[in-house]
Coordinates of C-alpha atoms (C1' of nucleotides) in Angstrom, one line a residue:
Chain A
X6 CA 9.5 83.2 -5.0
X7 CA 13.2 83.6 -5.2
X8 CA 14.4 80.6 -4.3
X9 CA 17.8 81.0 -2.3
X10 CA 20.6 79.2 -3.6
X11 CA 21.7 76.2 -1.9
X12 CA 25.6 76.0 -0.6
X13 CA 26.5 73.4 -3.4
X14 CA 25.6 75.8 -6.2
X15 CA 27.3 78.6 -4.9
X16 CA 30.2 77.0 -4.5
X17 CA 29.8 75.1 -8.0
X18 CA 29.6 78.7 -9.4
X19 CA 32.3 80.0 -7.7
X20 CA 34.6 77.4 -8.3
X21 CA 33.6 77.7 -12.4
X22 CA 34.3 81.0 -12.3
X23 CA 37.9 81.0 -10.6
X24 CA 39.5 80.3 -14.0
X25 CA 39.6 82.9 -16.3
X26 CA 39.4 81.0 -19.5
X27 CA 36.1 79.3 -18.1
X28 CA 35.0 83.1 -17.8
X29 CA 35.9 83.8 -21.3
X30 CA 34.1 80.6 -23.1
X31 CA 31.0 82.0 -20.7
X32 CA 31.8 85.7 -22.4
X33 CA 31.6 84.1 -25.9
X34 CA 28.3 82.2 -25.1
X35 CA 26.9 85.3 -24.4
X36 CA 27.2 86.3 -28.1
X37 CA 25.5 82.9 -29.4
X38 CA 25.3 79.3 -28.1
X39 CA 28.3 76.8 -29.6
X40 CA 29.5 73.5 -30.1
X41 CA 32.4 72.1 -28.4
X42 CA 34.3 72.4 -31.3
X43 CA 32.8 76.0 -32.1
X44 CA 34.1 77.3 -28.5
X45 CA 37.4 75.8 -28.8
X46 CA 38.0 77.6 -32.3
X47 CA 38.4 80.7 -29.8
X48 CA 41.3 79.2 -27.6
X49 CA 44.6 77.6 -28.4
X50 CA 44.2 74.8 -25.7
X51 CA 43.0 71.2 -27.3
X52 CA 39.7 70.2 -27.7
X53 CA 39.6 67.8 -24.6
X54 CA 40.7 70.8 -22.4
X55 CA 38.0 72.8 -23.7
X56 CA 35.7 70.1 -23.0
X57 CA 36.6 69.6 -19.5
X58 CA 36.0 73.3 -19.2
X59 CA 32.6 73.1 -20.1
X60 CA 32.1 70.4 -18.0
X61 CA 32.8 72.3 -14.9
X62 CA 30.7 75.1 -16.3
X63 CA 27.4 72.2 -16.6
X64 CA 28.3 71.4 -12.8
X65 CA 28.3 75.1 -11.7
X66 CA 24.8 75.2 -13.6
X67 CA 26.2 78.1 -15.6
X68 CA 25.3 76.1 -18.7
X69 CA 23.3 74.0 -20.0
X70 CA 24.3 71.0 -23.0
X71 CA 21.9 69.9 -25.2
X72 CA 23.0 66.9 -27.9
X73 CA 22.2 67.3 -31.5
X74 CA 23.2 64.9 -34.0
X75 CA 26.6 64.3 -33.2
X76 CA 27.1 68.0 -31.9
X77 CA 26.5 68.9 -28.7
X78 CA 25.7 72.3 -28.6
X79 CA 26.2 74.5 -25.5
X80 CA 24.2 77.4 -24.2
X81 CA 24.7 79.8 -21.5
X82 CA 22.3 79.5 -18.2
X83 CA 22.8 83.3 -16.9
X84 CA 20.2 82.1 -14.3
X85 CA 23.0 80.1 -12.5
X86 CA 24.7 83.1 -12.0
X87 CA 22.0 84.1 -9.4
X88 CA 23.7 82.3 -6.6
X89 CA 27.0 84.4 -6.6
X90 CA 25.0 88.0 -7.1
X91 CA 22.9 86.7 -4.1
X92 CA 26.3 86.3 -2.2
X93 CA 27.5 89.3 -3.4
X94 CA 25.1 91.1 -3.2
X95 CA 25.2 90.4 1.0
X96 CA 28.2 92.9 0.8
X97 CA 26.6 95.8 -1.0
X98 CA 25.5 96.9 2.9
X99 CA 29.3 97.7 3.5
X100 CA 30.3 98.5 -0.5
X101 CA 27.4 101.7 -0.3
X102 CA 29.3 102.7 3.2
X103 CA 32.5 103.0 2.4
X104 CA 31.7 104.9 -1.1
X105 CA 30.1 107.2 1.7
X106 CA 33.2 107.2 3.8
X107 CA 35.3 108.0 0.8
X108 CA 32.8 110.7 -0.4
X109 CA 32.9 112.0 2.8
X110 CA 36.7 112.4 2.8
X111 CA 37.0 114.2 -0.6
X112 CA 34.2 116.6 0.7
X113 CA 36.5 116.9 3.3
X114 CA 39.6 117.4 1.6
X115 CA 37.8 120.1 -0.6
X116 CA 36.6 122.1 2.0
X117 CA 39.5 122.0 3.7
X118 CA 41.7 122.8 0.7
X119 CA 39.4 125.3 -1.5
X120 CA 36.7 126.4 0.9
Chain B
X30 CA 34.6 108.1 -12.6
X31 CA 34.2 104.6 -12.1
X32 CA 37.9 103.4 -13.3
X33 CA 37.1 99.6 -15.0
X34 CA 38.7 97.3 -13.0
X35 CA 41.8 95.4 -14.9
X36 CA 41.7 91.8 -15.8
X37 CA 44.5 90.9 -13.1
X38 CA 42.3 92.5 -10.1
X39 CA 39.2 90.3 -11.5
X40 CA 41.3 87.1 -11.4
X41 CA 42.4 88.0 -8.2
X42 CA 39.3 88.7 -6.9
X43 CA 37.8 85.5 -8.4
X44 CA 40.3 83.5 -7.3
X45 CA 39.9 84.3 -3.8
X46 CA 36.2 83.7 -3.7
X47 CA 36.6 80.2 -5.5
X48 CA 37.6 78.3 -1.8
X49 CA 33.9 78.0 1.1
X50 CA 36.4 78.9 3.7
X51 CA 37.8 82.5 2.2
X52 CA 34.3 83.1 2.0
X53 CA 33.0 82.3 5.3
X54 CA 36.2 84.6 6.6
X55 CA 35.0 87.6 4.5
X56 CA 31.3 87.1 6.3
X57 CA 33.1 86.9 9.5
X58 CA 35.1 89.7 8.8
X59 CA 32.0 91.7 7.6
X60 CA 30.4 91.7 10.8
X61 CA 34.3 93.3 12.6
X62 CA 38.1 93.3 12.1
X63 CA 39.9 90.7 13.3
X64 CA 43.0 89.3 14.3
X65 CA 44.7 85.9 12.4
X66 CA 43.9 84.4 15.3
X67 CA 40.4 85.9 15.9
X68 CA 39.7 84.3 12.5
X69 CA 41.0 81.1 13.1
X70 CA 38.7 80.8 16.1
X71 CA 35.4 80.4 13.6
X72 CA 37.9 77.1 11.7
X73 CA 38.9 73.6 12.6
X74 CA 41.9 74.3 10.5
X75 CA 45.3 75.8 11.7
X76 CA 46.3 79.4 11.9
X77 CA 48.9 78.8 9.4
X78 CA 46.1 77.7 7.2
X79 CA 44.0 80.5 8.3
X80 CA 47.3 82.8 7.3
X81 CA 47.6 81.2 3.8
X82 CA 43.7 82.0 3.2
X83 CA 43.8 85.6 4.2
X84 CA 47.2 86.3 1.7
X85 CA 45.2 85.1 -1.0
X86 CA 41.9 87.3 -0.1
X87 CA 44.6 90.1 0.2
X88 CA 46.0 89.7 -2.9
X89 CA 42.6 89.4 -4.3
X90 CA 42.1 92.7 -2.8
X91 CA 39.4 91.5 -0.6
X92 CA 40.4 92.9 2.6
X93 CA 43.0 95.1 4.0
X94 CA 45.7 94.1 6.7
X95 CA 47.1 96.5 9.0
X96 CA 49.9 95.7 11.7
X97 CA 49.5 96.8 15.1
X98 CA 52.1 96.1 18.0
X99 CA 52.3 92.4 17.5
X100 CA 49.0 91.8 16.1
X101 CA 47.6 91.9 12.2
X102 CA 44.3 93.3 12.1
X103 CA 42.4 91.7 8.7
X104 CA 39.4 94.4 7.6
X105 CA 36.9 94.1 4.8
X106 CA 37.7 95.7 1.9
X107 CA 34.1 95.7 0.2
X108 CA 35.6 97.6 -2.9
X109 CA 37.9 94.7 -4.1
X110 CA 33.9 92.8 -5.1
X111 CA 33.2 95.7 -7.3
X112 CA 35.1 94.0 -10.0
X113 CA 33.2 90.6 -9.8
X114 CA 30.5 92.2 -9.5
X115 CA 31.3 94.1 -13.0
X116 CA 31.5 91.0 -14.5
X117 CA 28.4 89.3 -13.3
X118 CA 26.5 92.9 -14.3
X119 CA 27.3 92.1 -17.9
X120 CA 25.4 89.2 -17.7
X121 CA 22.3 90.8 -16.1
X122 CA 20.8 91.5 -19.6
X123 CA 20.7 88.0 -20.4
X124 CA 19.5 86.7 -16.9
X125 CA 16.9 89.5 -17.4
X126 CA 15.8 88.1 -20.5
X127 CA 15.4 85.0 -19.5
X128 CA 13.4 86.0 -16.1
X129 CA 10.7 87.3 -19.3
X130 CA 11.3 84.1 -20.7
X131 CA 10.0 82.5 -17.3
X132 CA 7.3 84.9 -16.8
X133 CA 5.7 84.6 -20.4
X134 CA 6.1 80.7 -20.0
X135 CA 4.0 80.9 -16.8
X136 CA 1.6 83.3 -18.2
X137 CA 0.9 80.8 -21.6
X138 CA 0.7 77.9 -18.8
X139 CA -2.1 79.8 -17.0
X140 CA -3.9 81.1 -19.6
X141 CA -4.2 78.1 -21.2
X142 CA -5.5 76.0 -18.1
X143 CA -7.6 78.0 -16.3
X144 CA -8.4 80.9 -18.7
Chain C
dT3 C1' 65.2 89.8 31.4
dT4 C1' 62.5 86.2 31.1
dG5 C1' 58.4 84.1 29.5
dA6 C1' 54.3 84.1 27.0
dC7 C1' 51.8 85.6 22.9
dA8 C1' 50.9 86.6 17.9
dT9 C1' 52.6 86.1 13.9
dA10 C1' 56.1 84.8 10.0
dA11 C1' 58.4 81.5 7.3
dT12 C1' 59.8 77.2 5.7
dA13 C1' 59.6 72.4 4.3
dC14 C1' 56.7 68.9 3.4
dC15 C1' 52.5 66.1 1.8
dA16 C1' 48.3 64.4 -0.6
dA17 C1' 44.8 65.9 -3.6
dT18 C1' 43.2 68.7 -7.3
dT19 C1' 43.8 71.2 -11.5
dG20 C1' 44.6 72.3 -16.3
dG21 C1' 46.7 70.6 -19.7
dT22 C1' 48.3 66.8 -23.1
dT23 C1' 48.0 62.4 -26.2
dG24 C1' 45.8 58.5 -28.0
dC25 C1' 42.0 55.7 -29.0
dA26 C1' 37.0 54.5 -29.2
dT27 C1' 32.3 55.7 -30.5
dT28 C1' 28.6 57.9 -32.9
dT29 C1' 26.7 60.3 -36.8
dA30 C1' 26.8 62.6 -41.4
dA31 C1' 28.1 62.4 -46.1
dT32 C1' 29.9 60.3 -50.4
Chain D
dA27 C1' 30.0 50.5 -47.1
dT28 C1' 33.6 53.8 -46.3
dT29 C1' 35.2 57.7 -44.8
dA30 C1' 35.3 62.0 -42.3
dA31 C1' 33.7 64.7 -38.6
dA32 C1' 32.4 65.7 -33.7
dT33 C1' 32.7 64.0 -29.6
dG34 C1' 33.7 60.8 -25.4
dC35 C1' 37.0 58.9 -22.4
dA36 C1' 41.1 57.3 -20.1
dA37 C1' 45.9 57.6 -18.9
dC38 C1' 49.3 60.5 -17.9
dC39 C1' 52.0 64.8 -16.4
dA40 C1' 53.6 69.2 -14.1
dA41 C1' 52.0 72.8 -11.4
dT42 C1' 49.0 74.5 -7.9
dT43 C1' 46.3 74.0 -3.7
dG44 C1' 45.0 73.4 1.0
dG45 C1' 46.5 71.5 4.6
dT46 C1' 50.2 70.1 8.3
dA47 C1' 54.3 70.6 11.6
dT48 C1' 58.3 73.0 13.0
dT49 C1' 61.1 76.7 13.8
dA50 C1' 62.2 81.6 14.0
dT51 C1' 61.0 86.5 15.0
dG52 C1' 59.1 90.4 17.2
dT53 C1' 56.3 92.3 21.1
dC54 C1' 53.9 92.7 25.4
dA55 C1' 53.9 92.0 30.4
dA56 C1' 55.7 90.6 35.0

DNA sequence: TTGACATAATACCAATTGGTTGCATTTAAT
DNA sequence: ATTAAATGCAACCAATTGGTATTATGTCAA
């Protein structure tokens, strides 16, 4: 079980995310899966930008598009954003010791100062 | 406690992480502190290059740099991940829910062929 | 003080990015 | 059968990106 992610999706996902109006139309998926046309109501960039958006989204497996008609309705995949917790999640280690170190410090600075 | 971190420190953050190489330098650097030129050790690229990277993941807020005598010593600055990891946390409740999804899939699946 | 070392800063380049417009295609509705 | 709606697609553009090479600056050591 657990299936690490490869290189290529991490870096898929990571590169989705760096733009924050790729973040946002992932934001507003999380309220309710859209059309293209339906997501774009949101911004005030055209349609085709919108569309190349999502595009790089379906790369980074952080959706999913399924047609319908002549809609094509998008849906979020929150499972794709398991690759960049993993990576993240590598640094947790070092996060939980410095919010020691800086605990530590304003134990410090308390006793020093009140004790 | 727990200040929210603000849109620009997400972008930044975000940002940084979208290029491989920024963040094979914050592994490297999450093992020690290093030099620019310690860093650029671990690259085929220049130190220049190297330089260019580590601006960015300071801006982002991903690491620290501190000058000594003639050198720059680049640290790890785990903090600056807590507002990715913010915004990936809002999305746990969906992954969560789709993990169930997953499960109860699997479940029906067995059930139904060797139950 | 001279030379070597570590870095800074600038100009430059090709490729990528985020956006646009215009036109073609497919599907729904009258 | 027409028309309107939703999307696909290609060409184009300015700005940004990731890299280079070159030159300048500050610092350590002999």
């Amino acid at each position: 079980m657990m299936t690490p992610s490869t290189v290529e999706e991490t870096q898929g996902a990571f590169r989705a995310l760096a733009d924050p109006t790729r973040r946002a139309i992932l934001m507003h998926l999380s309220a309710r899966d859209m059309t293209i046309g339906e997501v774009t109501e949101h911004f005030s960039i055209t349609r085709a930008a919108v569309k190349k958006h999502l595009t790089i989204l379906e790369e980074g497996q952080l959706i999913s598009v399924q047609a319908s008609g002549r809609e094509r309705i998008n849906r979020l995949e929150p499972l794709g954003l398991k690759s960049v917790s993993d990576w993240i999640n590598h640094f947790n280690q070092f996060w939980d010791e410095r919010l020691l170190d800086l605990q530590r410090a304003v134990e410090n600075h308390e006793r020093t100062n009140n004790g």
